[in-house]
Amino acid sequence: MDYFLHLVVLGTIYSILAVSLNISVGYTGLLTLAHAAFYGVGAYAVGILTVEYNVNFFFALLLAMPAAGVVAAMVSPILRLKGHFFILGTVAVQLMLTQVLFNWISLTKGPFGIPGVPSPVIFGLKLNTPPTFLLLSVPVMIIVVLLAARLVNSPFGRVLKTIRANPSVAESIGINVDLYRLRVFVITAMMAGVAGGLYASYTRYVHPSAFDVVFSTFILIMVILGGTGRWMGSVLGVVGLITIQESVRFIPALPANMVGPVQIMAYSGVLFAVMMLRPQGLIGAYKLE
Amino acid sequence: MATLEVQGVGKSFGGYTALEDIGLSLDAGSIMGVIGPNGAGKSTLINIISGFLKPDTGTVKINGKDITGKAPYRVFKSGIARTFQDSQVFGYMTGLENVMVSAPWGIGVQEYNVLARPFAVAREEKQKREEAMAHLAQVNITDKARSMAQALSYGQQKLLEFARMLNSRANVFLLDEPMAGIHPDLVDGLKALIVAMAKEHNKAVILVEHNLKVVMEMSDYVTVIRNSVLLSGTPDAVSKDERLAGAFLGVTDATA
C-alpha cells in the first residue's frame, strides 16, 4: 500500500511537471528538453535553503519558483533560436545545468548531493511518509494544475495557441511573439521549480542525476503520450507512464538489475509508438507534425 | 495627408535589386491595385509595409506616423493588417477563436490579469466574442463559429481571414493575392466583400493581384510595378497606356 501511495506522490509531482511542460510544448510550440533542469533548480533551492540556512520549508518552496524563473530568464537568449535549433539549444542548456549541479561543489555539494532535507511539518504533523506527504502534494498539484488550466483556457492561452500554430501570422495580428515566448518559458520554469521543491522535501535528498536530460525526456514523453495542447492530457500521460513503468516490475524472471534499463526502454518504446500510431496522444488537441 | 504613404522604398537581396524607389499613397475608403509580372516585387512590397522585411531605403508612414522597419506586431498595432498568399487560419481553433485572435489587446492577454482579475477578463471576453460574432456575420459564416477552421473549405477559410481582419482595428488592409485558389463561384462574393471593406468600412485597401481584369474592375487607383513603379493612375488611364503590356511582356518603357 505504501508503495502505491509512493507512486501517487510521484504522480502529483510529475503532474505539475507535465502540465507545465505542456504549456510550453503543447500550447506555445516551445519544444524544450530542459524542463528537468528547472525542476532541479527548484529542488536545489529548497535543499540548500532548508539544510544550509534553516529556512522554513514553505518559505523555501515559495523561493524555489523565482529561483527557477531567474535561471530560465538567464538562459532565455536561446529563445532566439527557432524550430529545431531551439530544441538543440534546450538540450545544451539541460546538459550545462546538469554539469553546474555536479561541479559547483561549494553550492551544490556536487556528486555527493544534499542529504537530510527536512520533511515539511504541517500543524505539528511531520510529512515523512507517502500518505502524509499527500496532504501537501495533492493540494499543491491541484492549485498548480488549476492555475495552468486557467492560463491556457484564457485569452492569454489563445495567444499562445496562435504562436504554436504559426508565429509569423501571430506576429501579423499584433502579437509580440518573442515576449510571449519569454513569459511562457519563465512561467513554466517556475512551475517546474515548485515540483522540484516538493521532490526535494519528499525524498529528503537531492542529487544532480535526478535532473538530467533523461528525466527531461521522461517528462516530455508524458506530455506527448497524454496529448499536446490539452492540460488534462498531461495528467493522463503521467498516470499512463507510471503504469507502464511499474508494469515492468511484473515481467516474470526479469532480474532486479534489469528493471531500470527495461523501464527506460519501455517508455522510449511508448514515445516511438505514440509518434507512429497516434501523434495526437491519448486526448491531444492536434497531431504533432 | 494620406492614410498610407510609401516613399522611396528600396530593397536588395544580395546583388539583386527587388525594389527601387517605390512610392505610393492611399486614402481611407479607396482601393489601390498593385500589379506586375512574377518577381516584380509585389510581395516584397507587402512584406516591407507590414514590417516583415526592413527596407534598405525609404519610409512607410501611416496617418503621418513613421513605421519604417518596425516589428510586424507594432505595425499591426499602428493600424495595418495583412493577409498572406495562401490561407493562414489557425486550423485547430474554432471559427470564432480565429476572429477573436486579431484583438490581442486589453487585460485578458496578460497572464497576471487572467489569474488575478477573472471577472474583468470574463466581461472583456464577452464583449470580444460579440464583436467577433458580428464580424463573422459580415462575411456570412456565423454558422462556422464553432467549427474547427481546418474543417472549412479553402474559400470559407479565406472569408474567415477577412472576418479576422475586420475584427482588428486596422484601417489599412494589405491583401496579397486574395483571389488565388478561390473557386470561380466565390470570386464575385469575395470581390464585393473587398469593395465593401473600402466603401462601407472606410478602409484603405492595397490589393495585390495577378488577375489584371479583377484589379481594373475593383481599384480606384492602379500601380504597375516591376522592381520600380512603371505606371500609376486610374484603372482607365493605366489600361489605355501602351506601356502596360510592355510591363508584362518584359519590355520596359526605356526600350519601348
mmCIF file of N, CA and C in Angstrom, chain A residues 146-148 150-151 154-159 161-177 180 183 187 230 285-287 289, chain B residues 52 71-73 76-77 80-82 84 88 90 92-93 97 100-104 108-115 117-118 121-122 124-125 128 164:
data_model
loop_
_atom_site.group_PDB
_atom_site.id
_atom_site.type_symbol
_atom_site.label_atom_id
_atom_site.label_comp_id
_atom_site.label_asym_id
_atom_site.label_seq_id
_atom_site.Cartn_x
_atom_site.Cartn_y
_atom_site.Cartn_z
ATOM 1 N N LEU A 146 -4.790 23.768 -11.674
ATOM 2 C CA LEU A 146 -5.911 24.677 -11.944
ATOM 3 C C LEU A 146 -5.417 26.008 -12.508
ATOM 4 N N LEU A 147 -4.309 26.511 -11.958
ATOM 5 C CA LEU A 147 -3.754 27.754 -12.495
ATOM 6 C C LEU A 147 -3.361 27.557 -13.957
ATOM 7 N N ALA A 148 -2.743 26.401 -14.230
ATOM 8 C CA ALA A 148 -2.316 26.124 -15.612
ATOM 9 C C ALA A 148 -3.530 26.038 -16.533
ATOM 10 N N ARG A 150 -6.412 27.375 -16.122
ATOM 11 C CA ARG A 150 -6.966 28.713 -16.270
ATOM 12 C C ARG A 150 -6.160 29.512 -17.306
ATOM 13 N N LEU A 151 -4.840 29.405 -17.225
ATOM 14 C CA LEU A 151 -3.994 30.167 -18.150
ATOM 15 C C LEU A 151 -4.242 29.757 -19.598
ATOM 16 N N SER A 154 -7.686 30.759 -21.479
ATOM 17 C CA SER A 154 -7.982 32.179 -21.331
ATOM 18 C C SER A 154 -7.569 32.885 -22.615
ATOM 19 N N PRO A 155 -7.862 34.175 -22.722
ATOM 20 C CA PRO A 155 -7.362 34.928 -23.877
ATOM 21 C C PRO A 155 -5.839 34.833 -23.992
ATOM 22 N N PHE A 156 -5.167 34.762 -22.844
ATOM 23 C CA PHE A 156 -3.710 34.574 -22.852
ATOM 24 C C PHE A 156 -3.367 33.260 -23.551
ATOM 25 N N GLY A 157 -4.090 32.192 -23.192
ATOM 26 C CA GLY A 157 -3.846 30.891 -23.810
ATOM 27 C C GLY A 157 -4.122 30.905 -25.303
ATOM 28 N N ARG A 158 -5.130 31.696 -25.698
ATOM 29 C CA ARG A 158 -5.454 31.788 -27.122
ATOM 30 C C ARG A 158 -4.277 32.408 -27.888
ATOM 31 N N VAL A 159 -3.650 33.380 -27.271
ATOM 32 C CA VAL A 159 -2.457 33.976 -27.891
ATOM 33 C C VAL A 159 -1.384 32.908 -28.070
ATOM 34 N N LYS A 161 -1.732 29.730 -28.410
ATOM 35 C CA LYS A 161 -2.090 28.770 -29.463
ATOM 36 C C LYS A 161 -1.774 29.328 -30.856
ATOM 37 N N THR A 162 -1.959 30.620 -31.039
ATOM 38 C CA THR A 162 -1.642 31.182 -32.359
ATOM 39 C C THR A 162 -0.140 31.118 -32.598
ATOM 40 N N ILE A 163 0.643 31.292 -31.532
ATOM 41 C CA ILE A 163 2.100 31.252 -31.697
ATOM 42 C C ILE A 163 2.545 29.851 -32.074
ATOM 43 N N ARG A 164 1.960 28.842 -31.446
ATOM 44 C CA ARG A 164 2.324 27.466 -31.807
ATOM 45 C C ARG A 164 1.962 27.190 -33.264
ATOM 46 N N ALA A 165 0.753 27.635 -33.659
ATOM 47 C CA ALA A 165 0.271 27.297 -34.992
ATOM 48 C C ALA A 165 1.097 27.987 -36.067
ATOM 49 N N ASN A 166 1.394 29.247 -35.868
ATOM 50 C CA ASN A 166 2.124 29.976 -36.900
ATOM 51 C C ASN A 166 2.646 31.302 -36.349
ATOM 52 N N PRO A 167 3.918 31.323 -35.924
ATOM 53 C CA PRO A 167 4.462 32.538 -35.311
ATOM 54 C C PRO A 167 4.377 33.762 -36.234
ATOM 55 N N SER A 168 4.561 33.566 -37.541
ATOM 56 C CA SER A 168 4.515 34.733 -38.436
ATOM 57 C C SER A 168 3.129 35.338 -38.485
ATOM 58 N N VAL A 169 2.119 34.479 -38.610
ATOM 59 C CA VAL A 169 0.752 35.002 -38.652
ATOM 60 C C VAL A 169 0.406 35.639 -37.306
ATOM 61 N N ALA A 170 0.852 35.005 -36.213
ATOM 62 C CA ALA A 170 0.597 35.582 -34.892
ATOM 63 C C ALA A 170 1.167 36.996 -34.824
ATOM 64 N N GLU A 171 2.396 37.144 -35.304
ATOM 65 C CA GLU A 171 3.050 38.447 -35.332
ATOM 66 C C GLU A 171 2.228 39.441 -36.174
ATOM 67 N N SER A 172 1.646 38.943 -37.273
ATOM 68 C CA SER A 172 0.907 39.828 -38.179
ATOM 69 C C SER A 172 -0.426 40.279 -37.593
ATOM 70 N N ILE A 173 -0.889 39.625 -36.514
ATOM 71 C CA ILE A 173 -2.116 40.105 -35.880
ATOM 72 C C ILE A 173 -1.802 40.727 -34.527
ATOM 73 N N GLY A 174 -0.615 41.288 -34.435
ATOM 74 C CA GLY A 174 -0.310 42.153 -33.304
ATOM 75 C C GLY A 174 0.255 41.475 -32.078
ATOM 76 N N ILE A 175 0.708 40.231 -32.218
ATOM 77 C CA ILE A 175 1.220 39.526 -31.047
ATOM 78 C C ILE A 175 2.743 39.622 -31.005
ATOM 79 N N ASN A 176 3.244 40.102 -29.875
ATOM 80 C CA ASN A 176 4.691 40.201 -29.688
ATOM 81 C C ASN A 176 5.208 38.802 -29.342
ATOM 82 N N VAL A 177 5.491 38.034 -30.378
ATOM 83 C CA VAL A 177 5.785 36.611 -30.215
ATOM 84 C C VAL A 177 6.973 36.382 -29.279
ATOM 85 N N TYR A 180 6.006 36.850 -25.605
ATOM 86 C CA TYR A 180 5.174 35.762 -25.069
ATOM 87 C C TYR A 180 5.977 34.486 -24.872
ATOM 88 N N ARG A 183 7.811 34.871 -21.680
ATOM 89 C CA ARG A 183 6.953 34.741 -20.499
ATOM 90 C C ARG A 183 6.619 33.283 -20.227
ATOM 91 N N ILE A 187 7.497 31.319 -16.857
ATOM 92 C CA ILE A 187 6.379 30.854 -16.020
ATOM 93 C C ILE A 187 6.431 29.336 -15.840
ATOM 94 N N ARG A 230 -3.681 19.841 -24.486
ATOM 95 C CA ARG A 230 -4.788 19.617 -23.552
ATOM 96 C C ARG A 230 -4.182 19.402 -22.177
ATOM 97 N N ALA A 285 -4.976 17.900 -28.618
ATOM 98 C CA ALA A 285 -5.795 18.849 -29.365
ATOM 99 C C ALA A 285 -5.456 18.835 -30.848
ATOM 100 N N TYR A 286 -4.299 18.312 -31.208
ATOM 101 C CA TYR A 286 -3.892 18.310 -32.611
ATOM 102 C C TYR A 286 -2.804 17.264 -32.786
ATOM 103 N N LYS A 287 -2.515 16.936 -34.025
ATOM 104 C CA LYS A 287 -1.461 15.964 -34.304
ATOM 105 C C LYS A 287 -0.124 16.669 -34.396
ATOM 106 N N GLU A 289 3.334 17.374 -35.897
ATOM 107 C CA GLU A 289 3.835 17.132 -37.256
ATOM 108 C C GLU A 289 5.329 16.884 -37.189
ATOM 109 N N PHE B 52 7.536 42.790 -42.092
ATOM 110 C CA PHE B 52 8.234 41.505 -42.150
ATOM 111 C C PHE B 52 9.619 41.623 -42.794
ATOM 112 N N ALA B 71 8.712 46.232 -35.995
ATOM 113 C CA ALA B 71 8.338 44.816 -35.961
ATOM 114 C C ALA B 71 6.891 44.661 -36.426
ATOM 115 N N PRO B 72 6.558 43.528 -37.045
ATOM 116 C CA PRO B 72 5.203 43.343 -37.589
ATOM 117 C C PRO B 72 4.088 43.592 -36.565
ATOM 118 N N TYR B 73 4.298 43.155 -35.324
ATOM 119 C CA TYR B 73 3.204 43.333 -34.359
ATOM 120 C C TYR B 73 2.975 44.812 -34.039
ATOM 121 N N PHE B 76 1.055 46.276 -37.010
ATOM 122 C CA PHE B 76 -0.365 45.930 -36.857
ATOM 123 C C PHE B 76 -1.032 46.866 -35.864
ATOM 124 N N LYS B 77 -0.358 47.121 -34.755
ATOM 125 C CA LYS B 77 -0.974 47.959 -33.736
ATOM 126 C C LYS B 77 -1.110 49.406 -34.189
ATOM 127 N N ILE B 80 -2.171 48.570 -39.518
ATOM 128 C CA ILE B 80 -2.054 47.906 -40.812
ATOM 129 C C ILE B 80 -2.215 46.406 -40.616
ATOM 130 N N ALA B 81 -3.215 45.828 -41.285
ATOM 131 C CA ALA B 81 -3.403 44.380 -41.215
ATOM 132 C C ALA B 81 -3.147 43.801 -42.593
ATOM 133 N N ARG B 82 -2.743 42.542 -42.631
ATOM 134 C CA ARG B 82 -2.418 41.940 -43.919
ATOM 135 C C ARG B 82 -2.969 40.515 -44.010
ATOM 136 N N PHE B 84 -1.996 36.714 -46.155
ATOM 137 C CA PHE B 84 -0.885 36.053 -46.831
ATOM 138 C C PHE B 84 -1.419 35.392 -48.095
ATOM 139 N N GLN B 88 -4.240 31.496 -44.202
ATOM 140 C CA GLN B 88 -3.481 31.332 -42.962
ATOM 141 C C GLN B 88 -4.386 31.411 -41.752
ATOM 142 N N PHE B 90 -5.976 29.537 -38.262
ATOM 143 C CA PHE B 90 -5.434 28.641 -37.249
ATOM 144 C C PHE B 90 -6.306 27.396 -37.225
ATOM 145 N N TYR B 92 -6.504 24.479 -35.793
ATOM 146 C CA TYR B 92 -7.012 23.785 -34.612
ATOM 147 C C TYR B 92 -7.717 24.736 -33.645
ATOM 148 N N MET B 93 -8.199 25.849 -34.175
ATOM 149 C CA MET B 93 -9.008 26.748 -33.354
ATOM 150 C C MET B 93 -10.347 26.918 -34.062
ATOM 151 N N GLU B 97 -12.795 31.698 -32.494
ATOM 152 C CA GLU B 97 -11.466 31.998 -31.938
ATOM 153 C C GLU B 97 -10.561 32.621 -33.001
ATOM 154 N N MET B 100 -11.398 36.173 -33.007
ATOM 155 C CA MET B 100 -11.067 36.873 -31.756
ATOM 156 C C MET B 100 -9.577 37.139 -31.599
ATOM 157 N N VAL B 101 -8.742 36.302 -32.200
ATOM 158 C CA VAL B 101 -7.294 36.471 -32.022
ATOM 159 C C VAL B 101 -6.780 37.794 -32.561
ATOM 160 N N SER B 102 -7.531 38.428 -33.458
ATOM 161 C CA SER B 102 -6.995 39.668 -34.017
ATOM 162 C C SER B 102 -7.312 40.875 -33.145
ATOM 163 N N ALA B 103 -7.717 40.617 -31.895
ATOM 164 C CA ALA B 103 -7.880 41.713 -30.938
ATOM 165 C C ALA B 103 -6.985 41.425 -29.731
ATOM 166 N N PRO B 104 -5.663 41.350 -29.954
ATOM 167 C CA PRO B 104 -4.771 40.939 -28.861
ATOM 168 C C PRO B 104 -4.436 42.092 -27.932
ATOM 169 N N GLY B 108 -7.063 40.639 -20.869
ATOM 170 C CA GLY B 108 -7.092 39.177 -20.872
ATOM 171 C C GLY B 108 -5.887 38.507 -21.489
ATOM 172 N N VAL B 109 -5.104 39.259 -22.261
ATOM 173 C CA VAL B 109 -3.947 38.639 -22.900
ATOM 174 C C VAL B 109 -2.717 38.655 -21.984
ATOM 175 N N GLN B 110 -2.891 39.186 -20.769
ATOM 176 C CA GLN B 110 -1.789 39.186 -19.803
ATOM 177 C C GLN B 110 -2.066 38.117 -18.758
ATOM 178 N N GLU B 111 -1.082 37.247 -18.513
ATOM 179 C CA GLU B 111 -1.318 36.118 -17.622
ATOM 180 C C GLU B 111 -1.689 36.565 -16.209
ATOM 181 N N TYR B 112 -1.100 37.677 -15.735
ATOM 182 C CA TYR B 112 -1.403 38.081 -14.353
ATOM 183 C C TYR B 112 -2.848 38.542 -14.202
ATOM 184 N N ASN B 113 -3.390 39.175 -15.243
ATOM 185 C CA ASN B 113 -4.805 39.559 -15.161
ATOM 186 C C ASN B 113 -5.710 38.342 -15.205
ATOM 187 N N VAL B 114 -5.334 37.362 -16.023
ATOM 188 C CA VAL B 114 -6.130 36.138 -16.133
ATOM 189 C C VAL B 114 -6.275 35.501 -14.754
ATOM 190 N N LEU B 115 -5.174 35.511 -13.985
ATOM 191 C CA LEU B 115 -5.212 34.876 -12.670
ATOM 192 C C LEU B 115 -5.810 35.795 -11.605
ATOM 193 N N ARG B 117 -7.668 38.820 -12.057
ATOM 194 C CA ARG B 117 -8.917 39.560 -12.296
ATOM 195 C C ARG B 117 -9.846 38.770 -13.209
ATOM 196 N N PRO B 118 -10.242 37.571 -12.780
ATOM 197 C CA PRO B 118 -11.021 36.694 -13.667
ATOM 198 C C PRO B 118 -12.334 37.318 -14.141
ATOM 199 N N VAL B 121 -11.763 39.945 -16.801
ATOM 200 C CA VAL B 121 -11.359 39.267 -18.035
ATOM 201 C C VAL B 121 -12.580 38.636 -18.711
ATOM 202 N N ALA B 122 -13.463 38.035 -17.898
ATOM 203 C CA ALA B 122 -14.660 37.403 -18.464
ATOM 204 C C ALA B 122 -15.561 38.432 -19.143
ATOM 205 N N GLU B 124 -14.608 41.262 -20.470
ATOM 206 C CA GLU B 124 -13.929 41.671 -21.697
ATOM 207 C C GLU B 124 -14.094 40.600 -22.784
ATOM 208 N N GLU B 125 -13.985 39.337 -22.374
ATOM 209 C CA GLU B 125 -14.136 38.230 -23.321
ATOM 210 C C GLU B 125 -15.510 38.246 -23.965
ATOM 211 N N LYS B 128 -15.574 40.864 -26.541
ATOM 212 C CA LYS B 128 -14.771 40.482 -27.709
ATOM 213 C C LYS B 128 -15.485 39.411 -28.525
ATOM 214 N N ARG B 164 -11.403 38.063 -39.605
ATOM 215 C CA ARG B 164 -10.333 38.329 -38.639
ATOM 216 C C ARG B 164 -9.750 39.719 -38.857
#
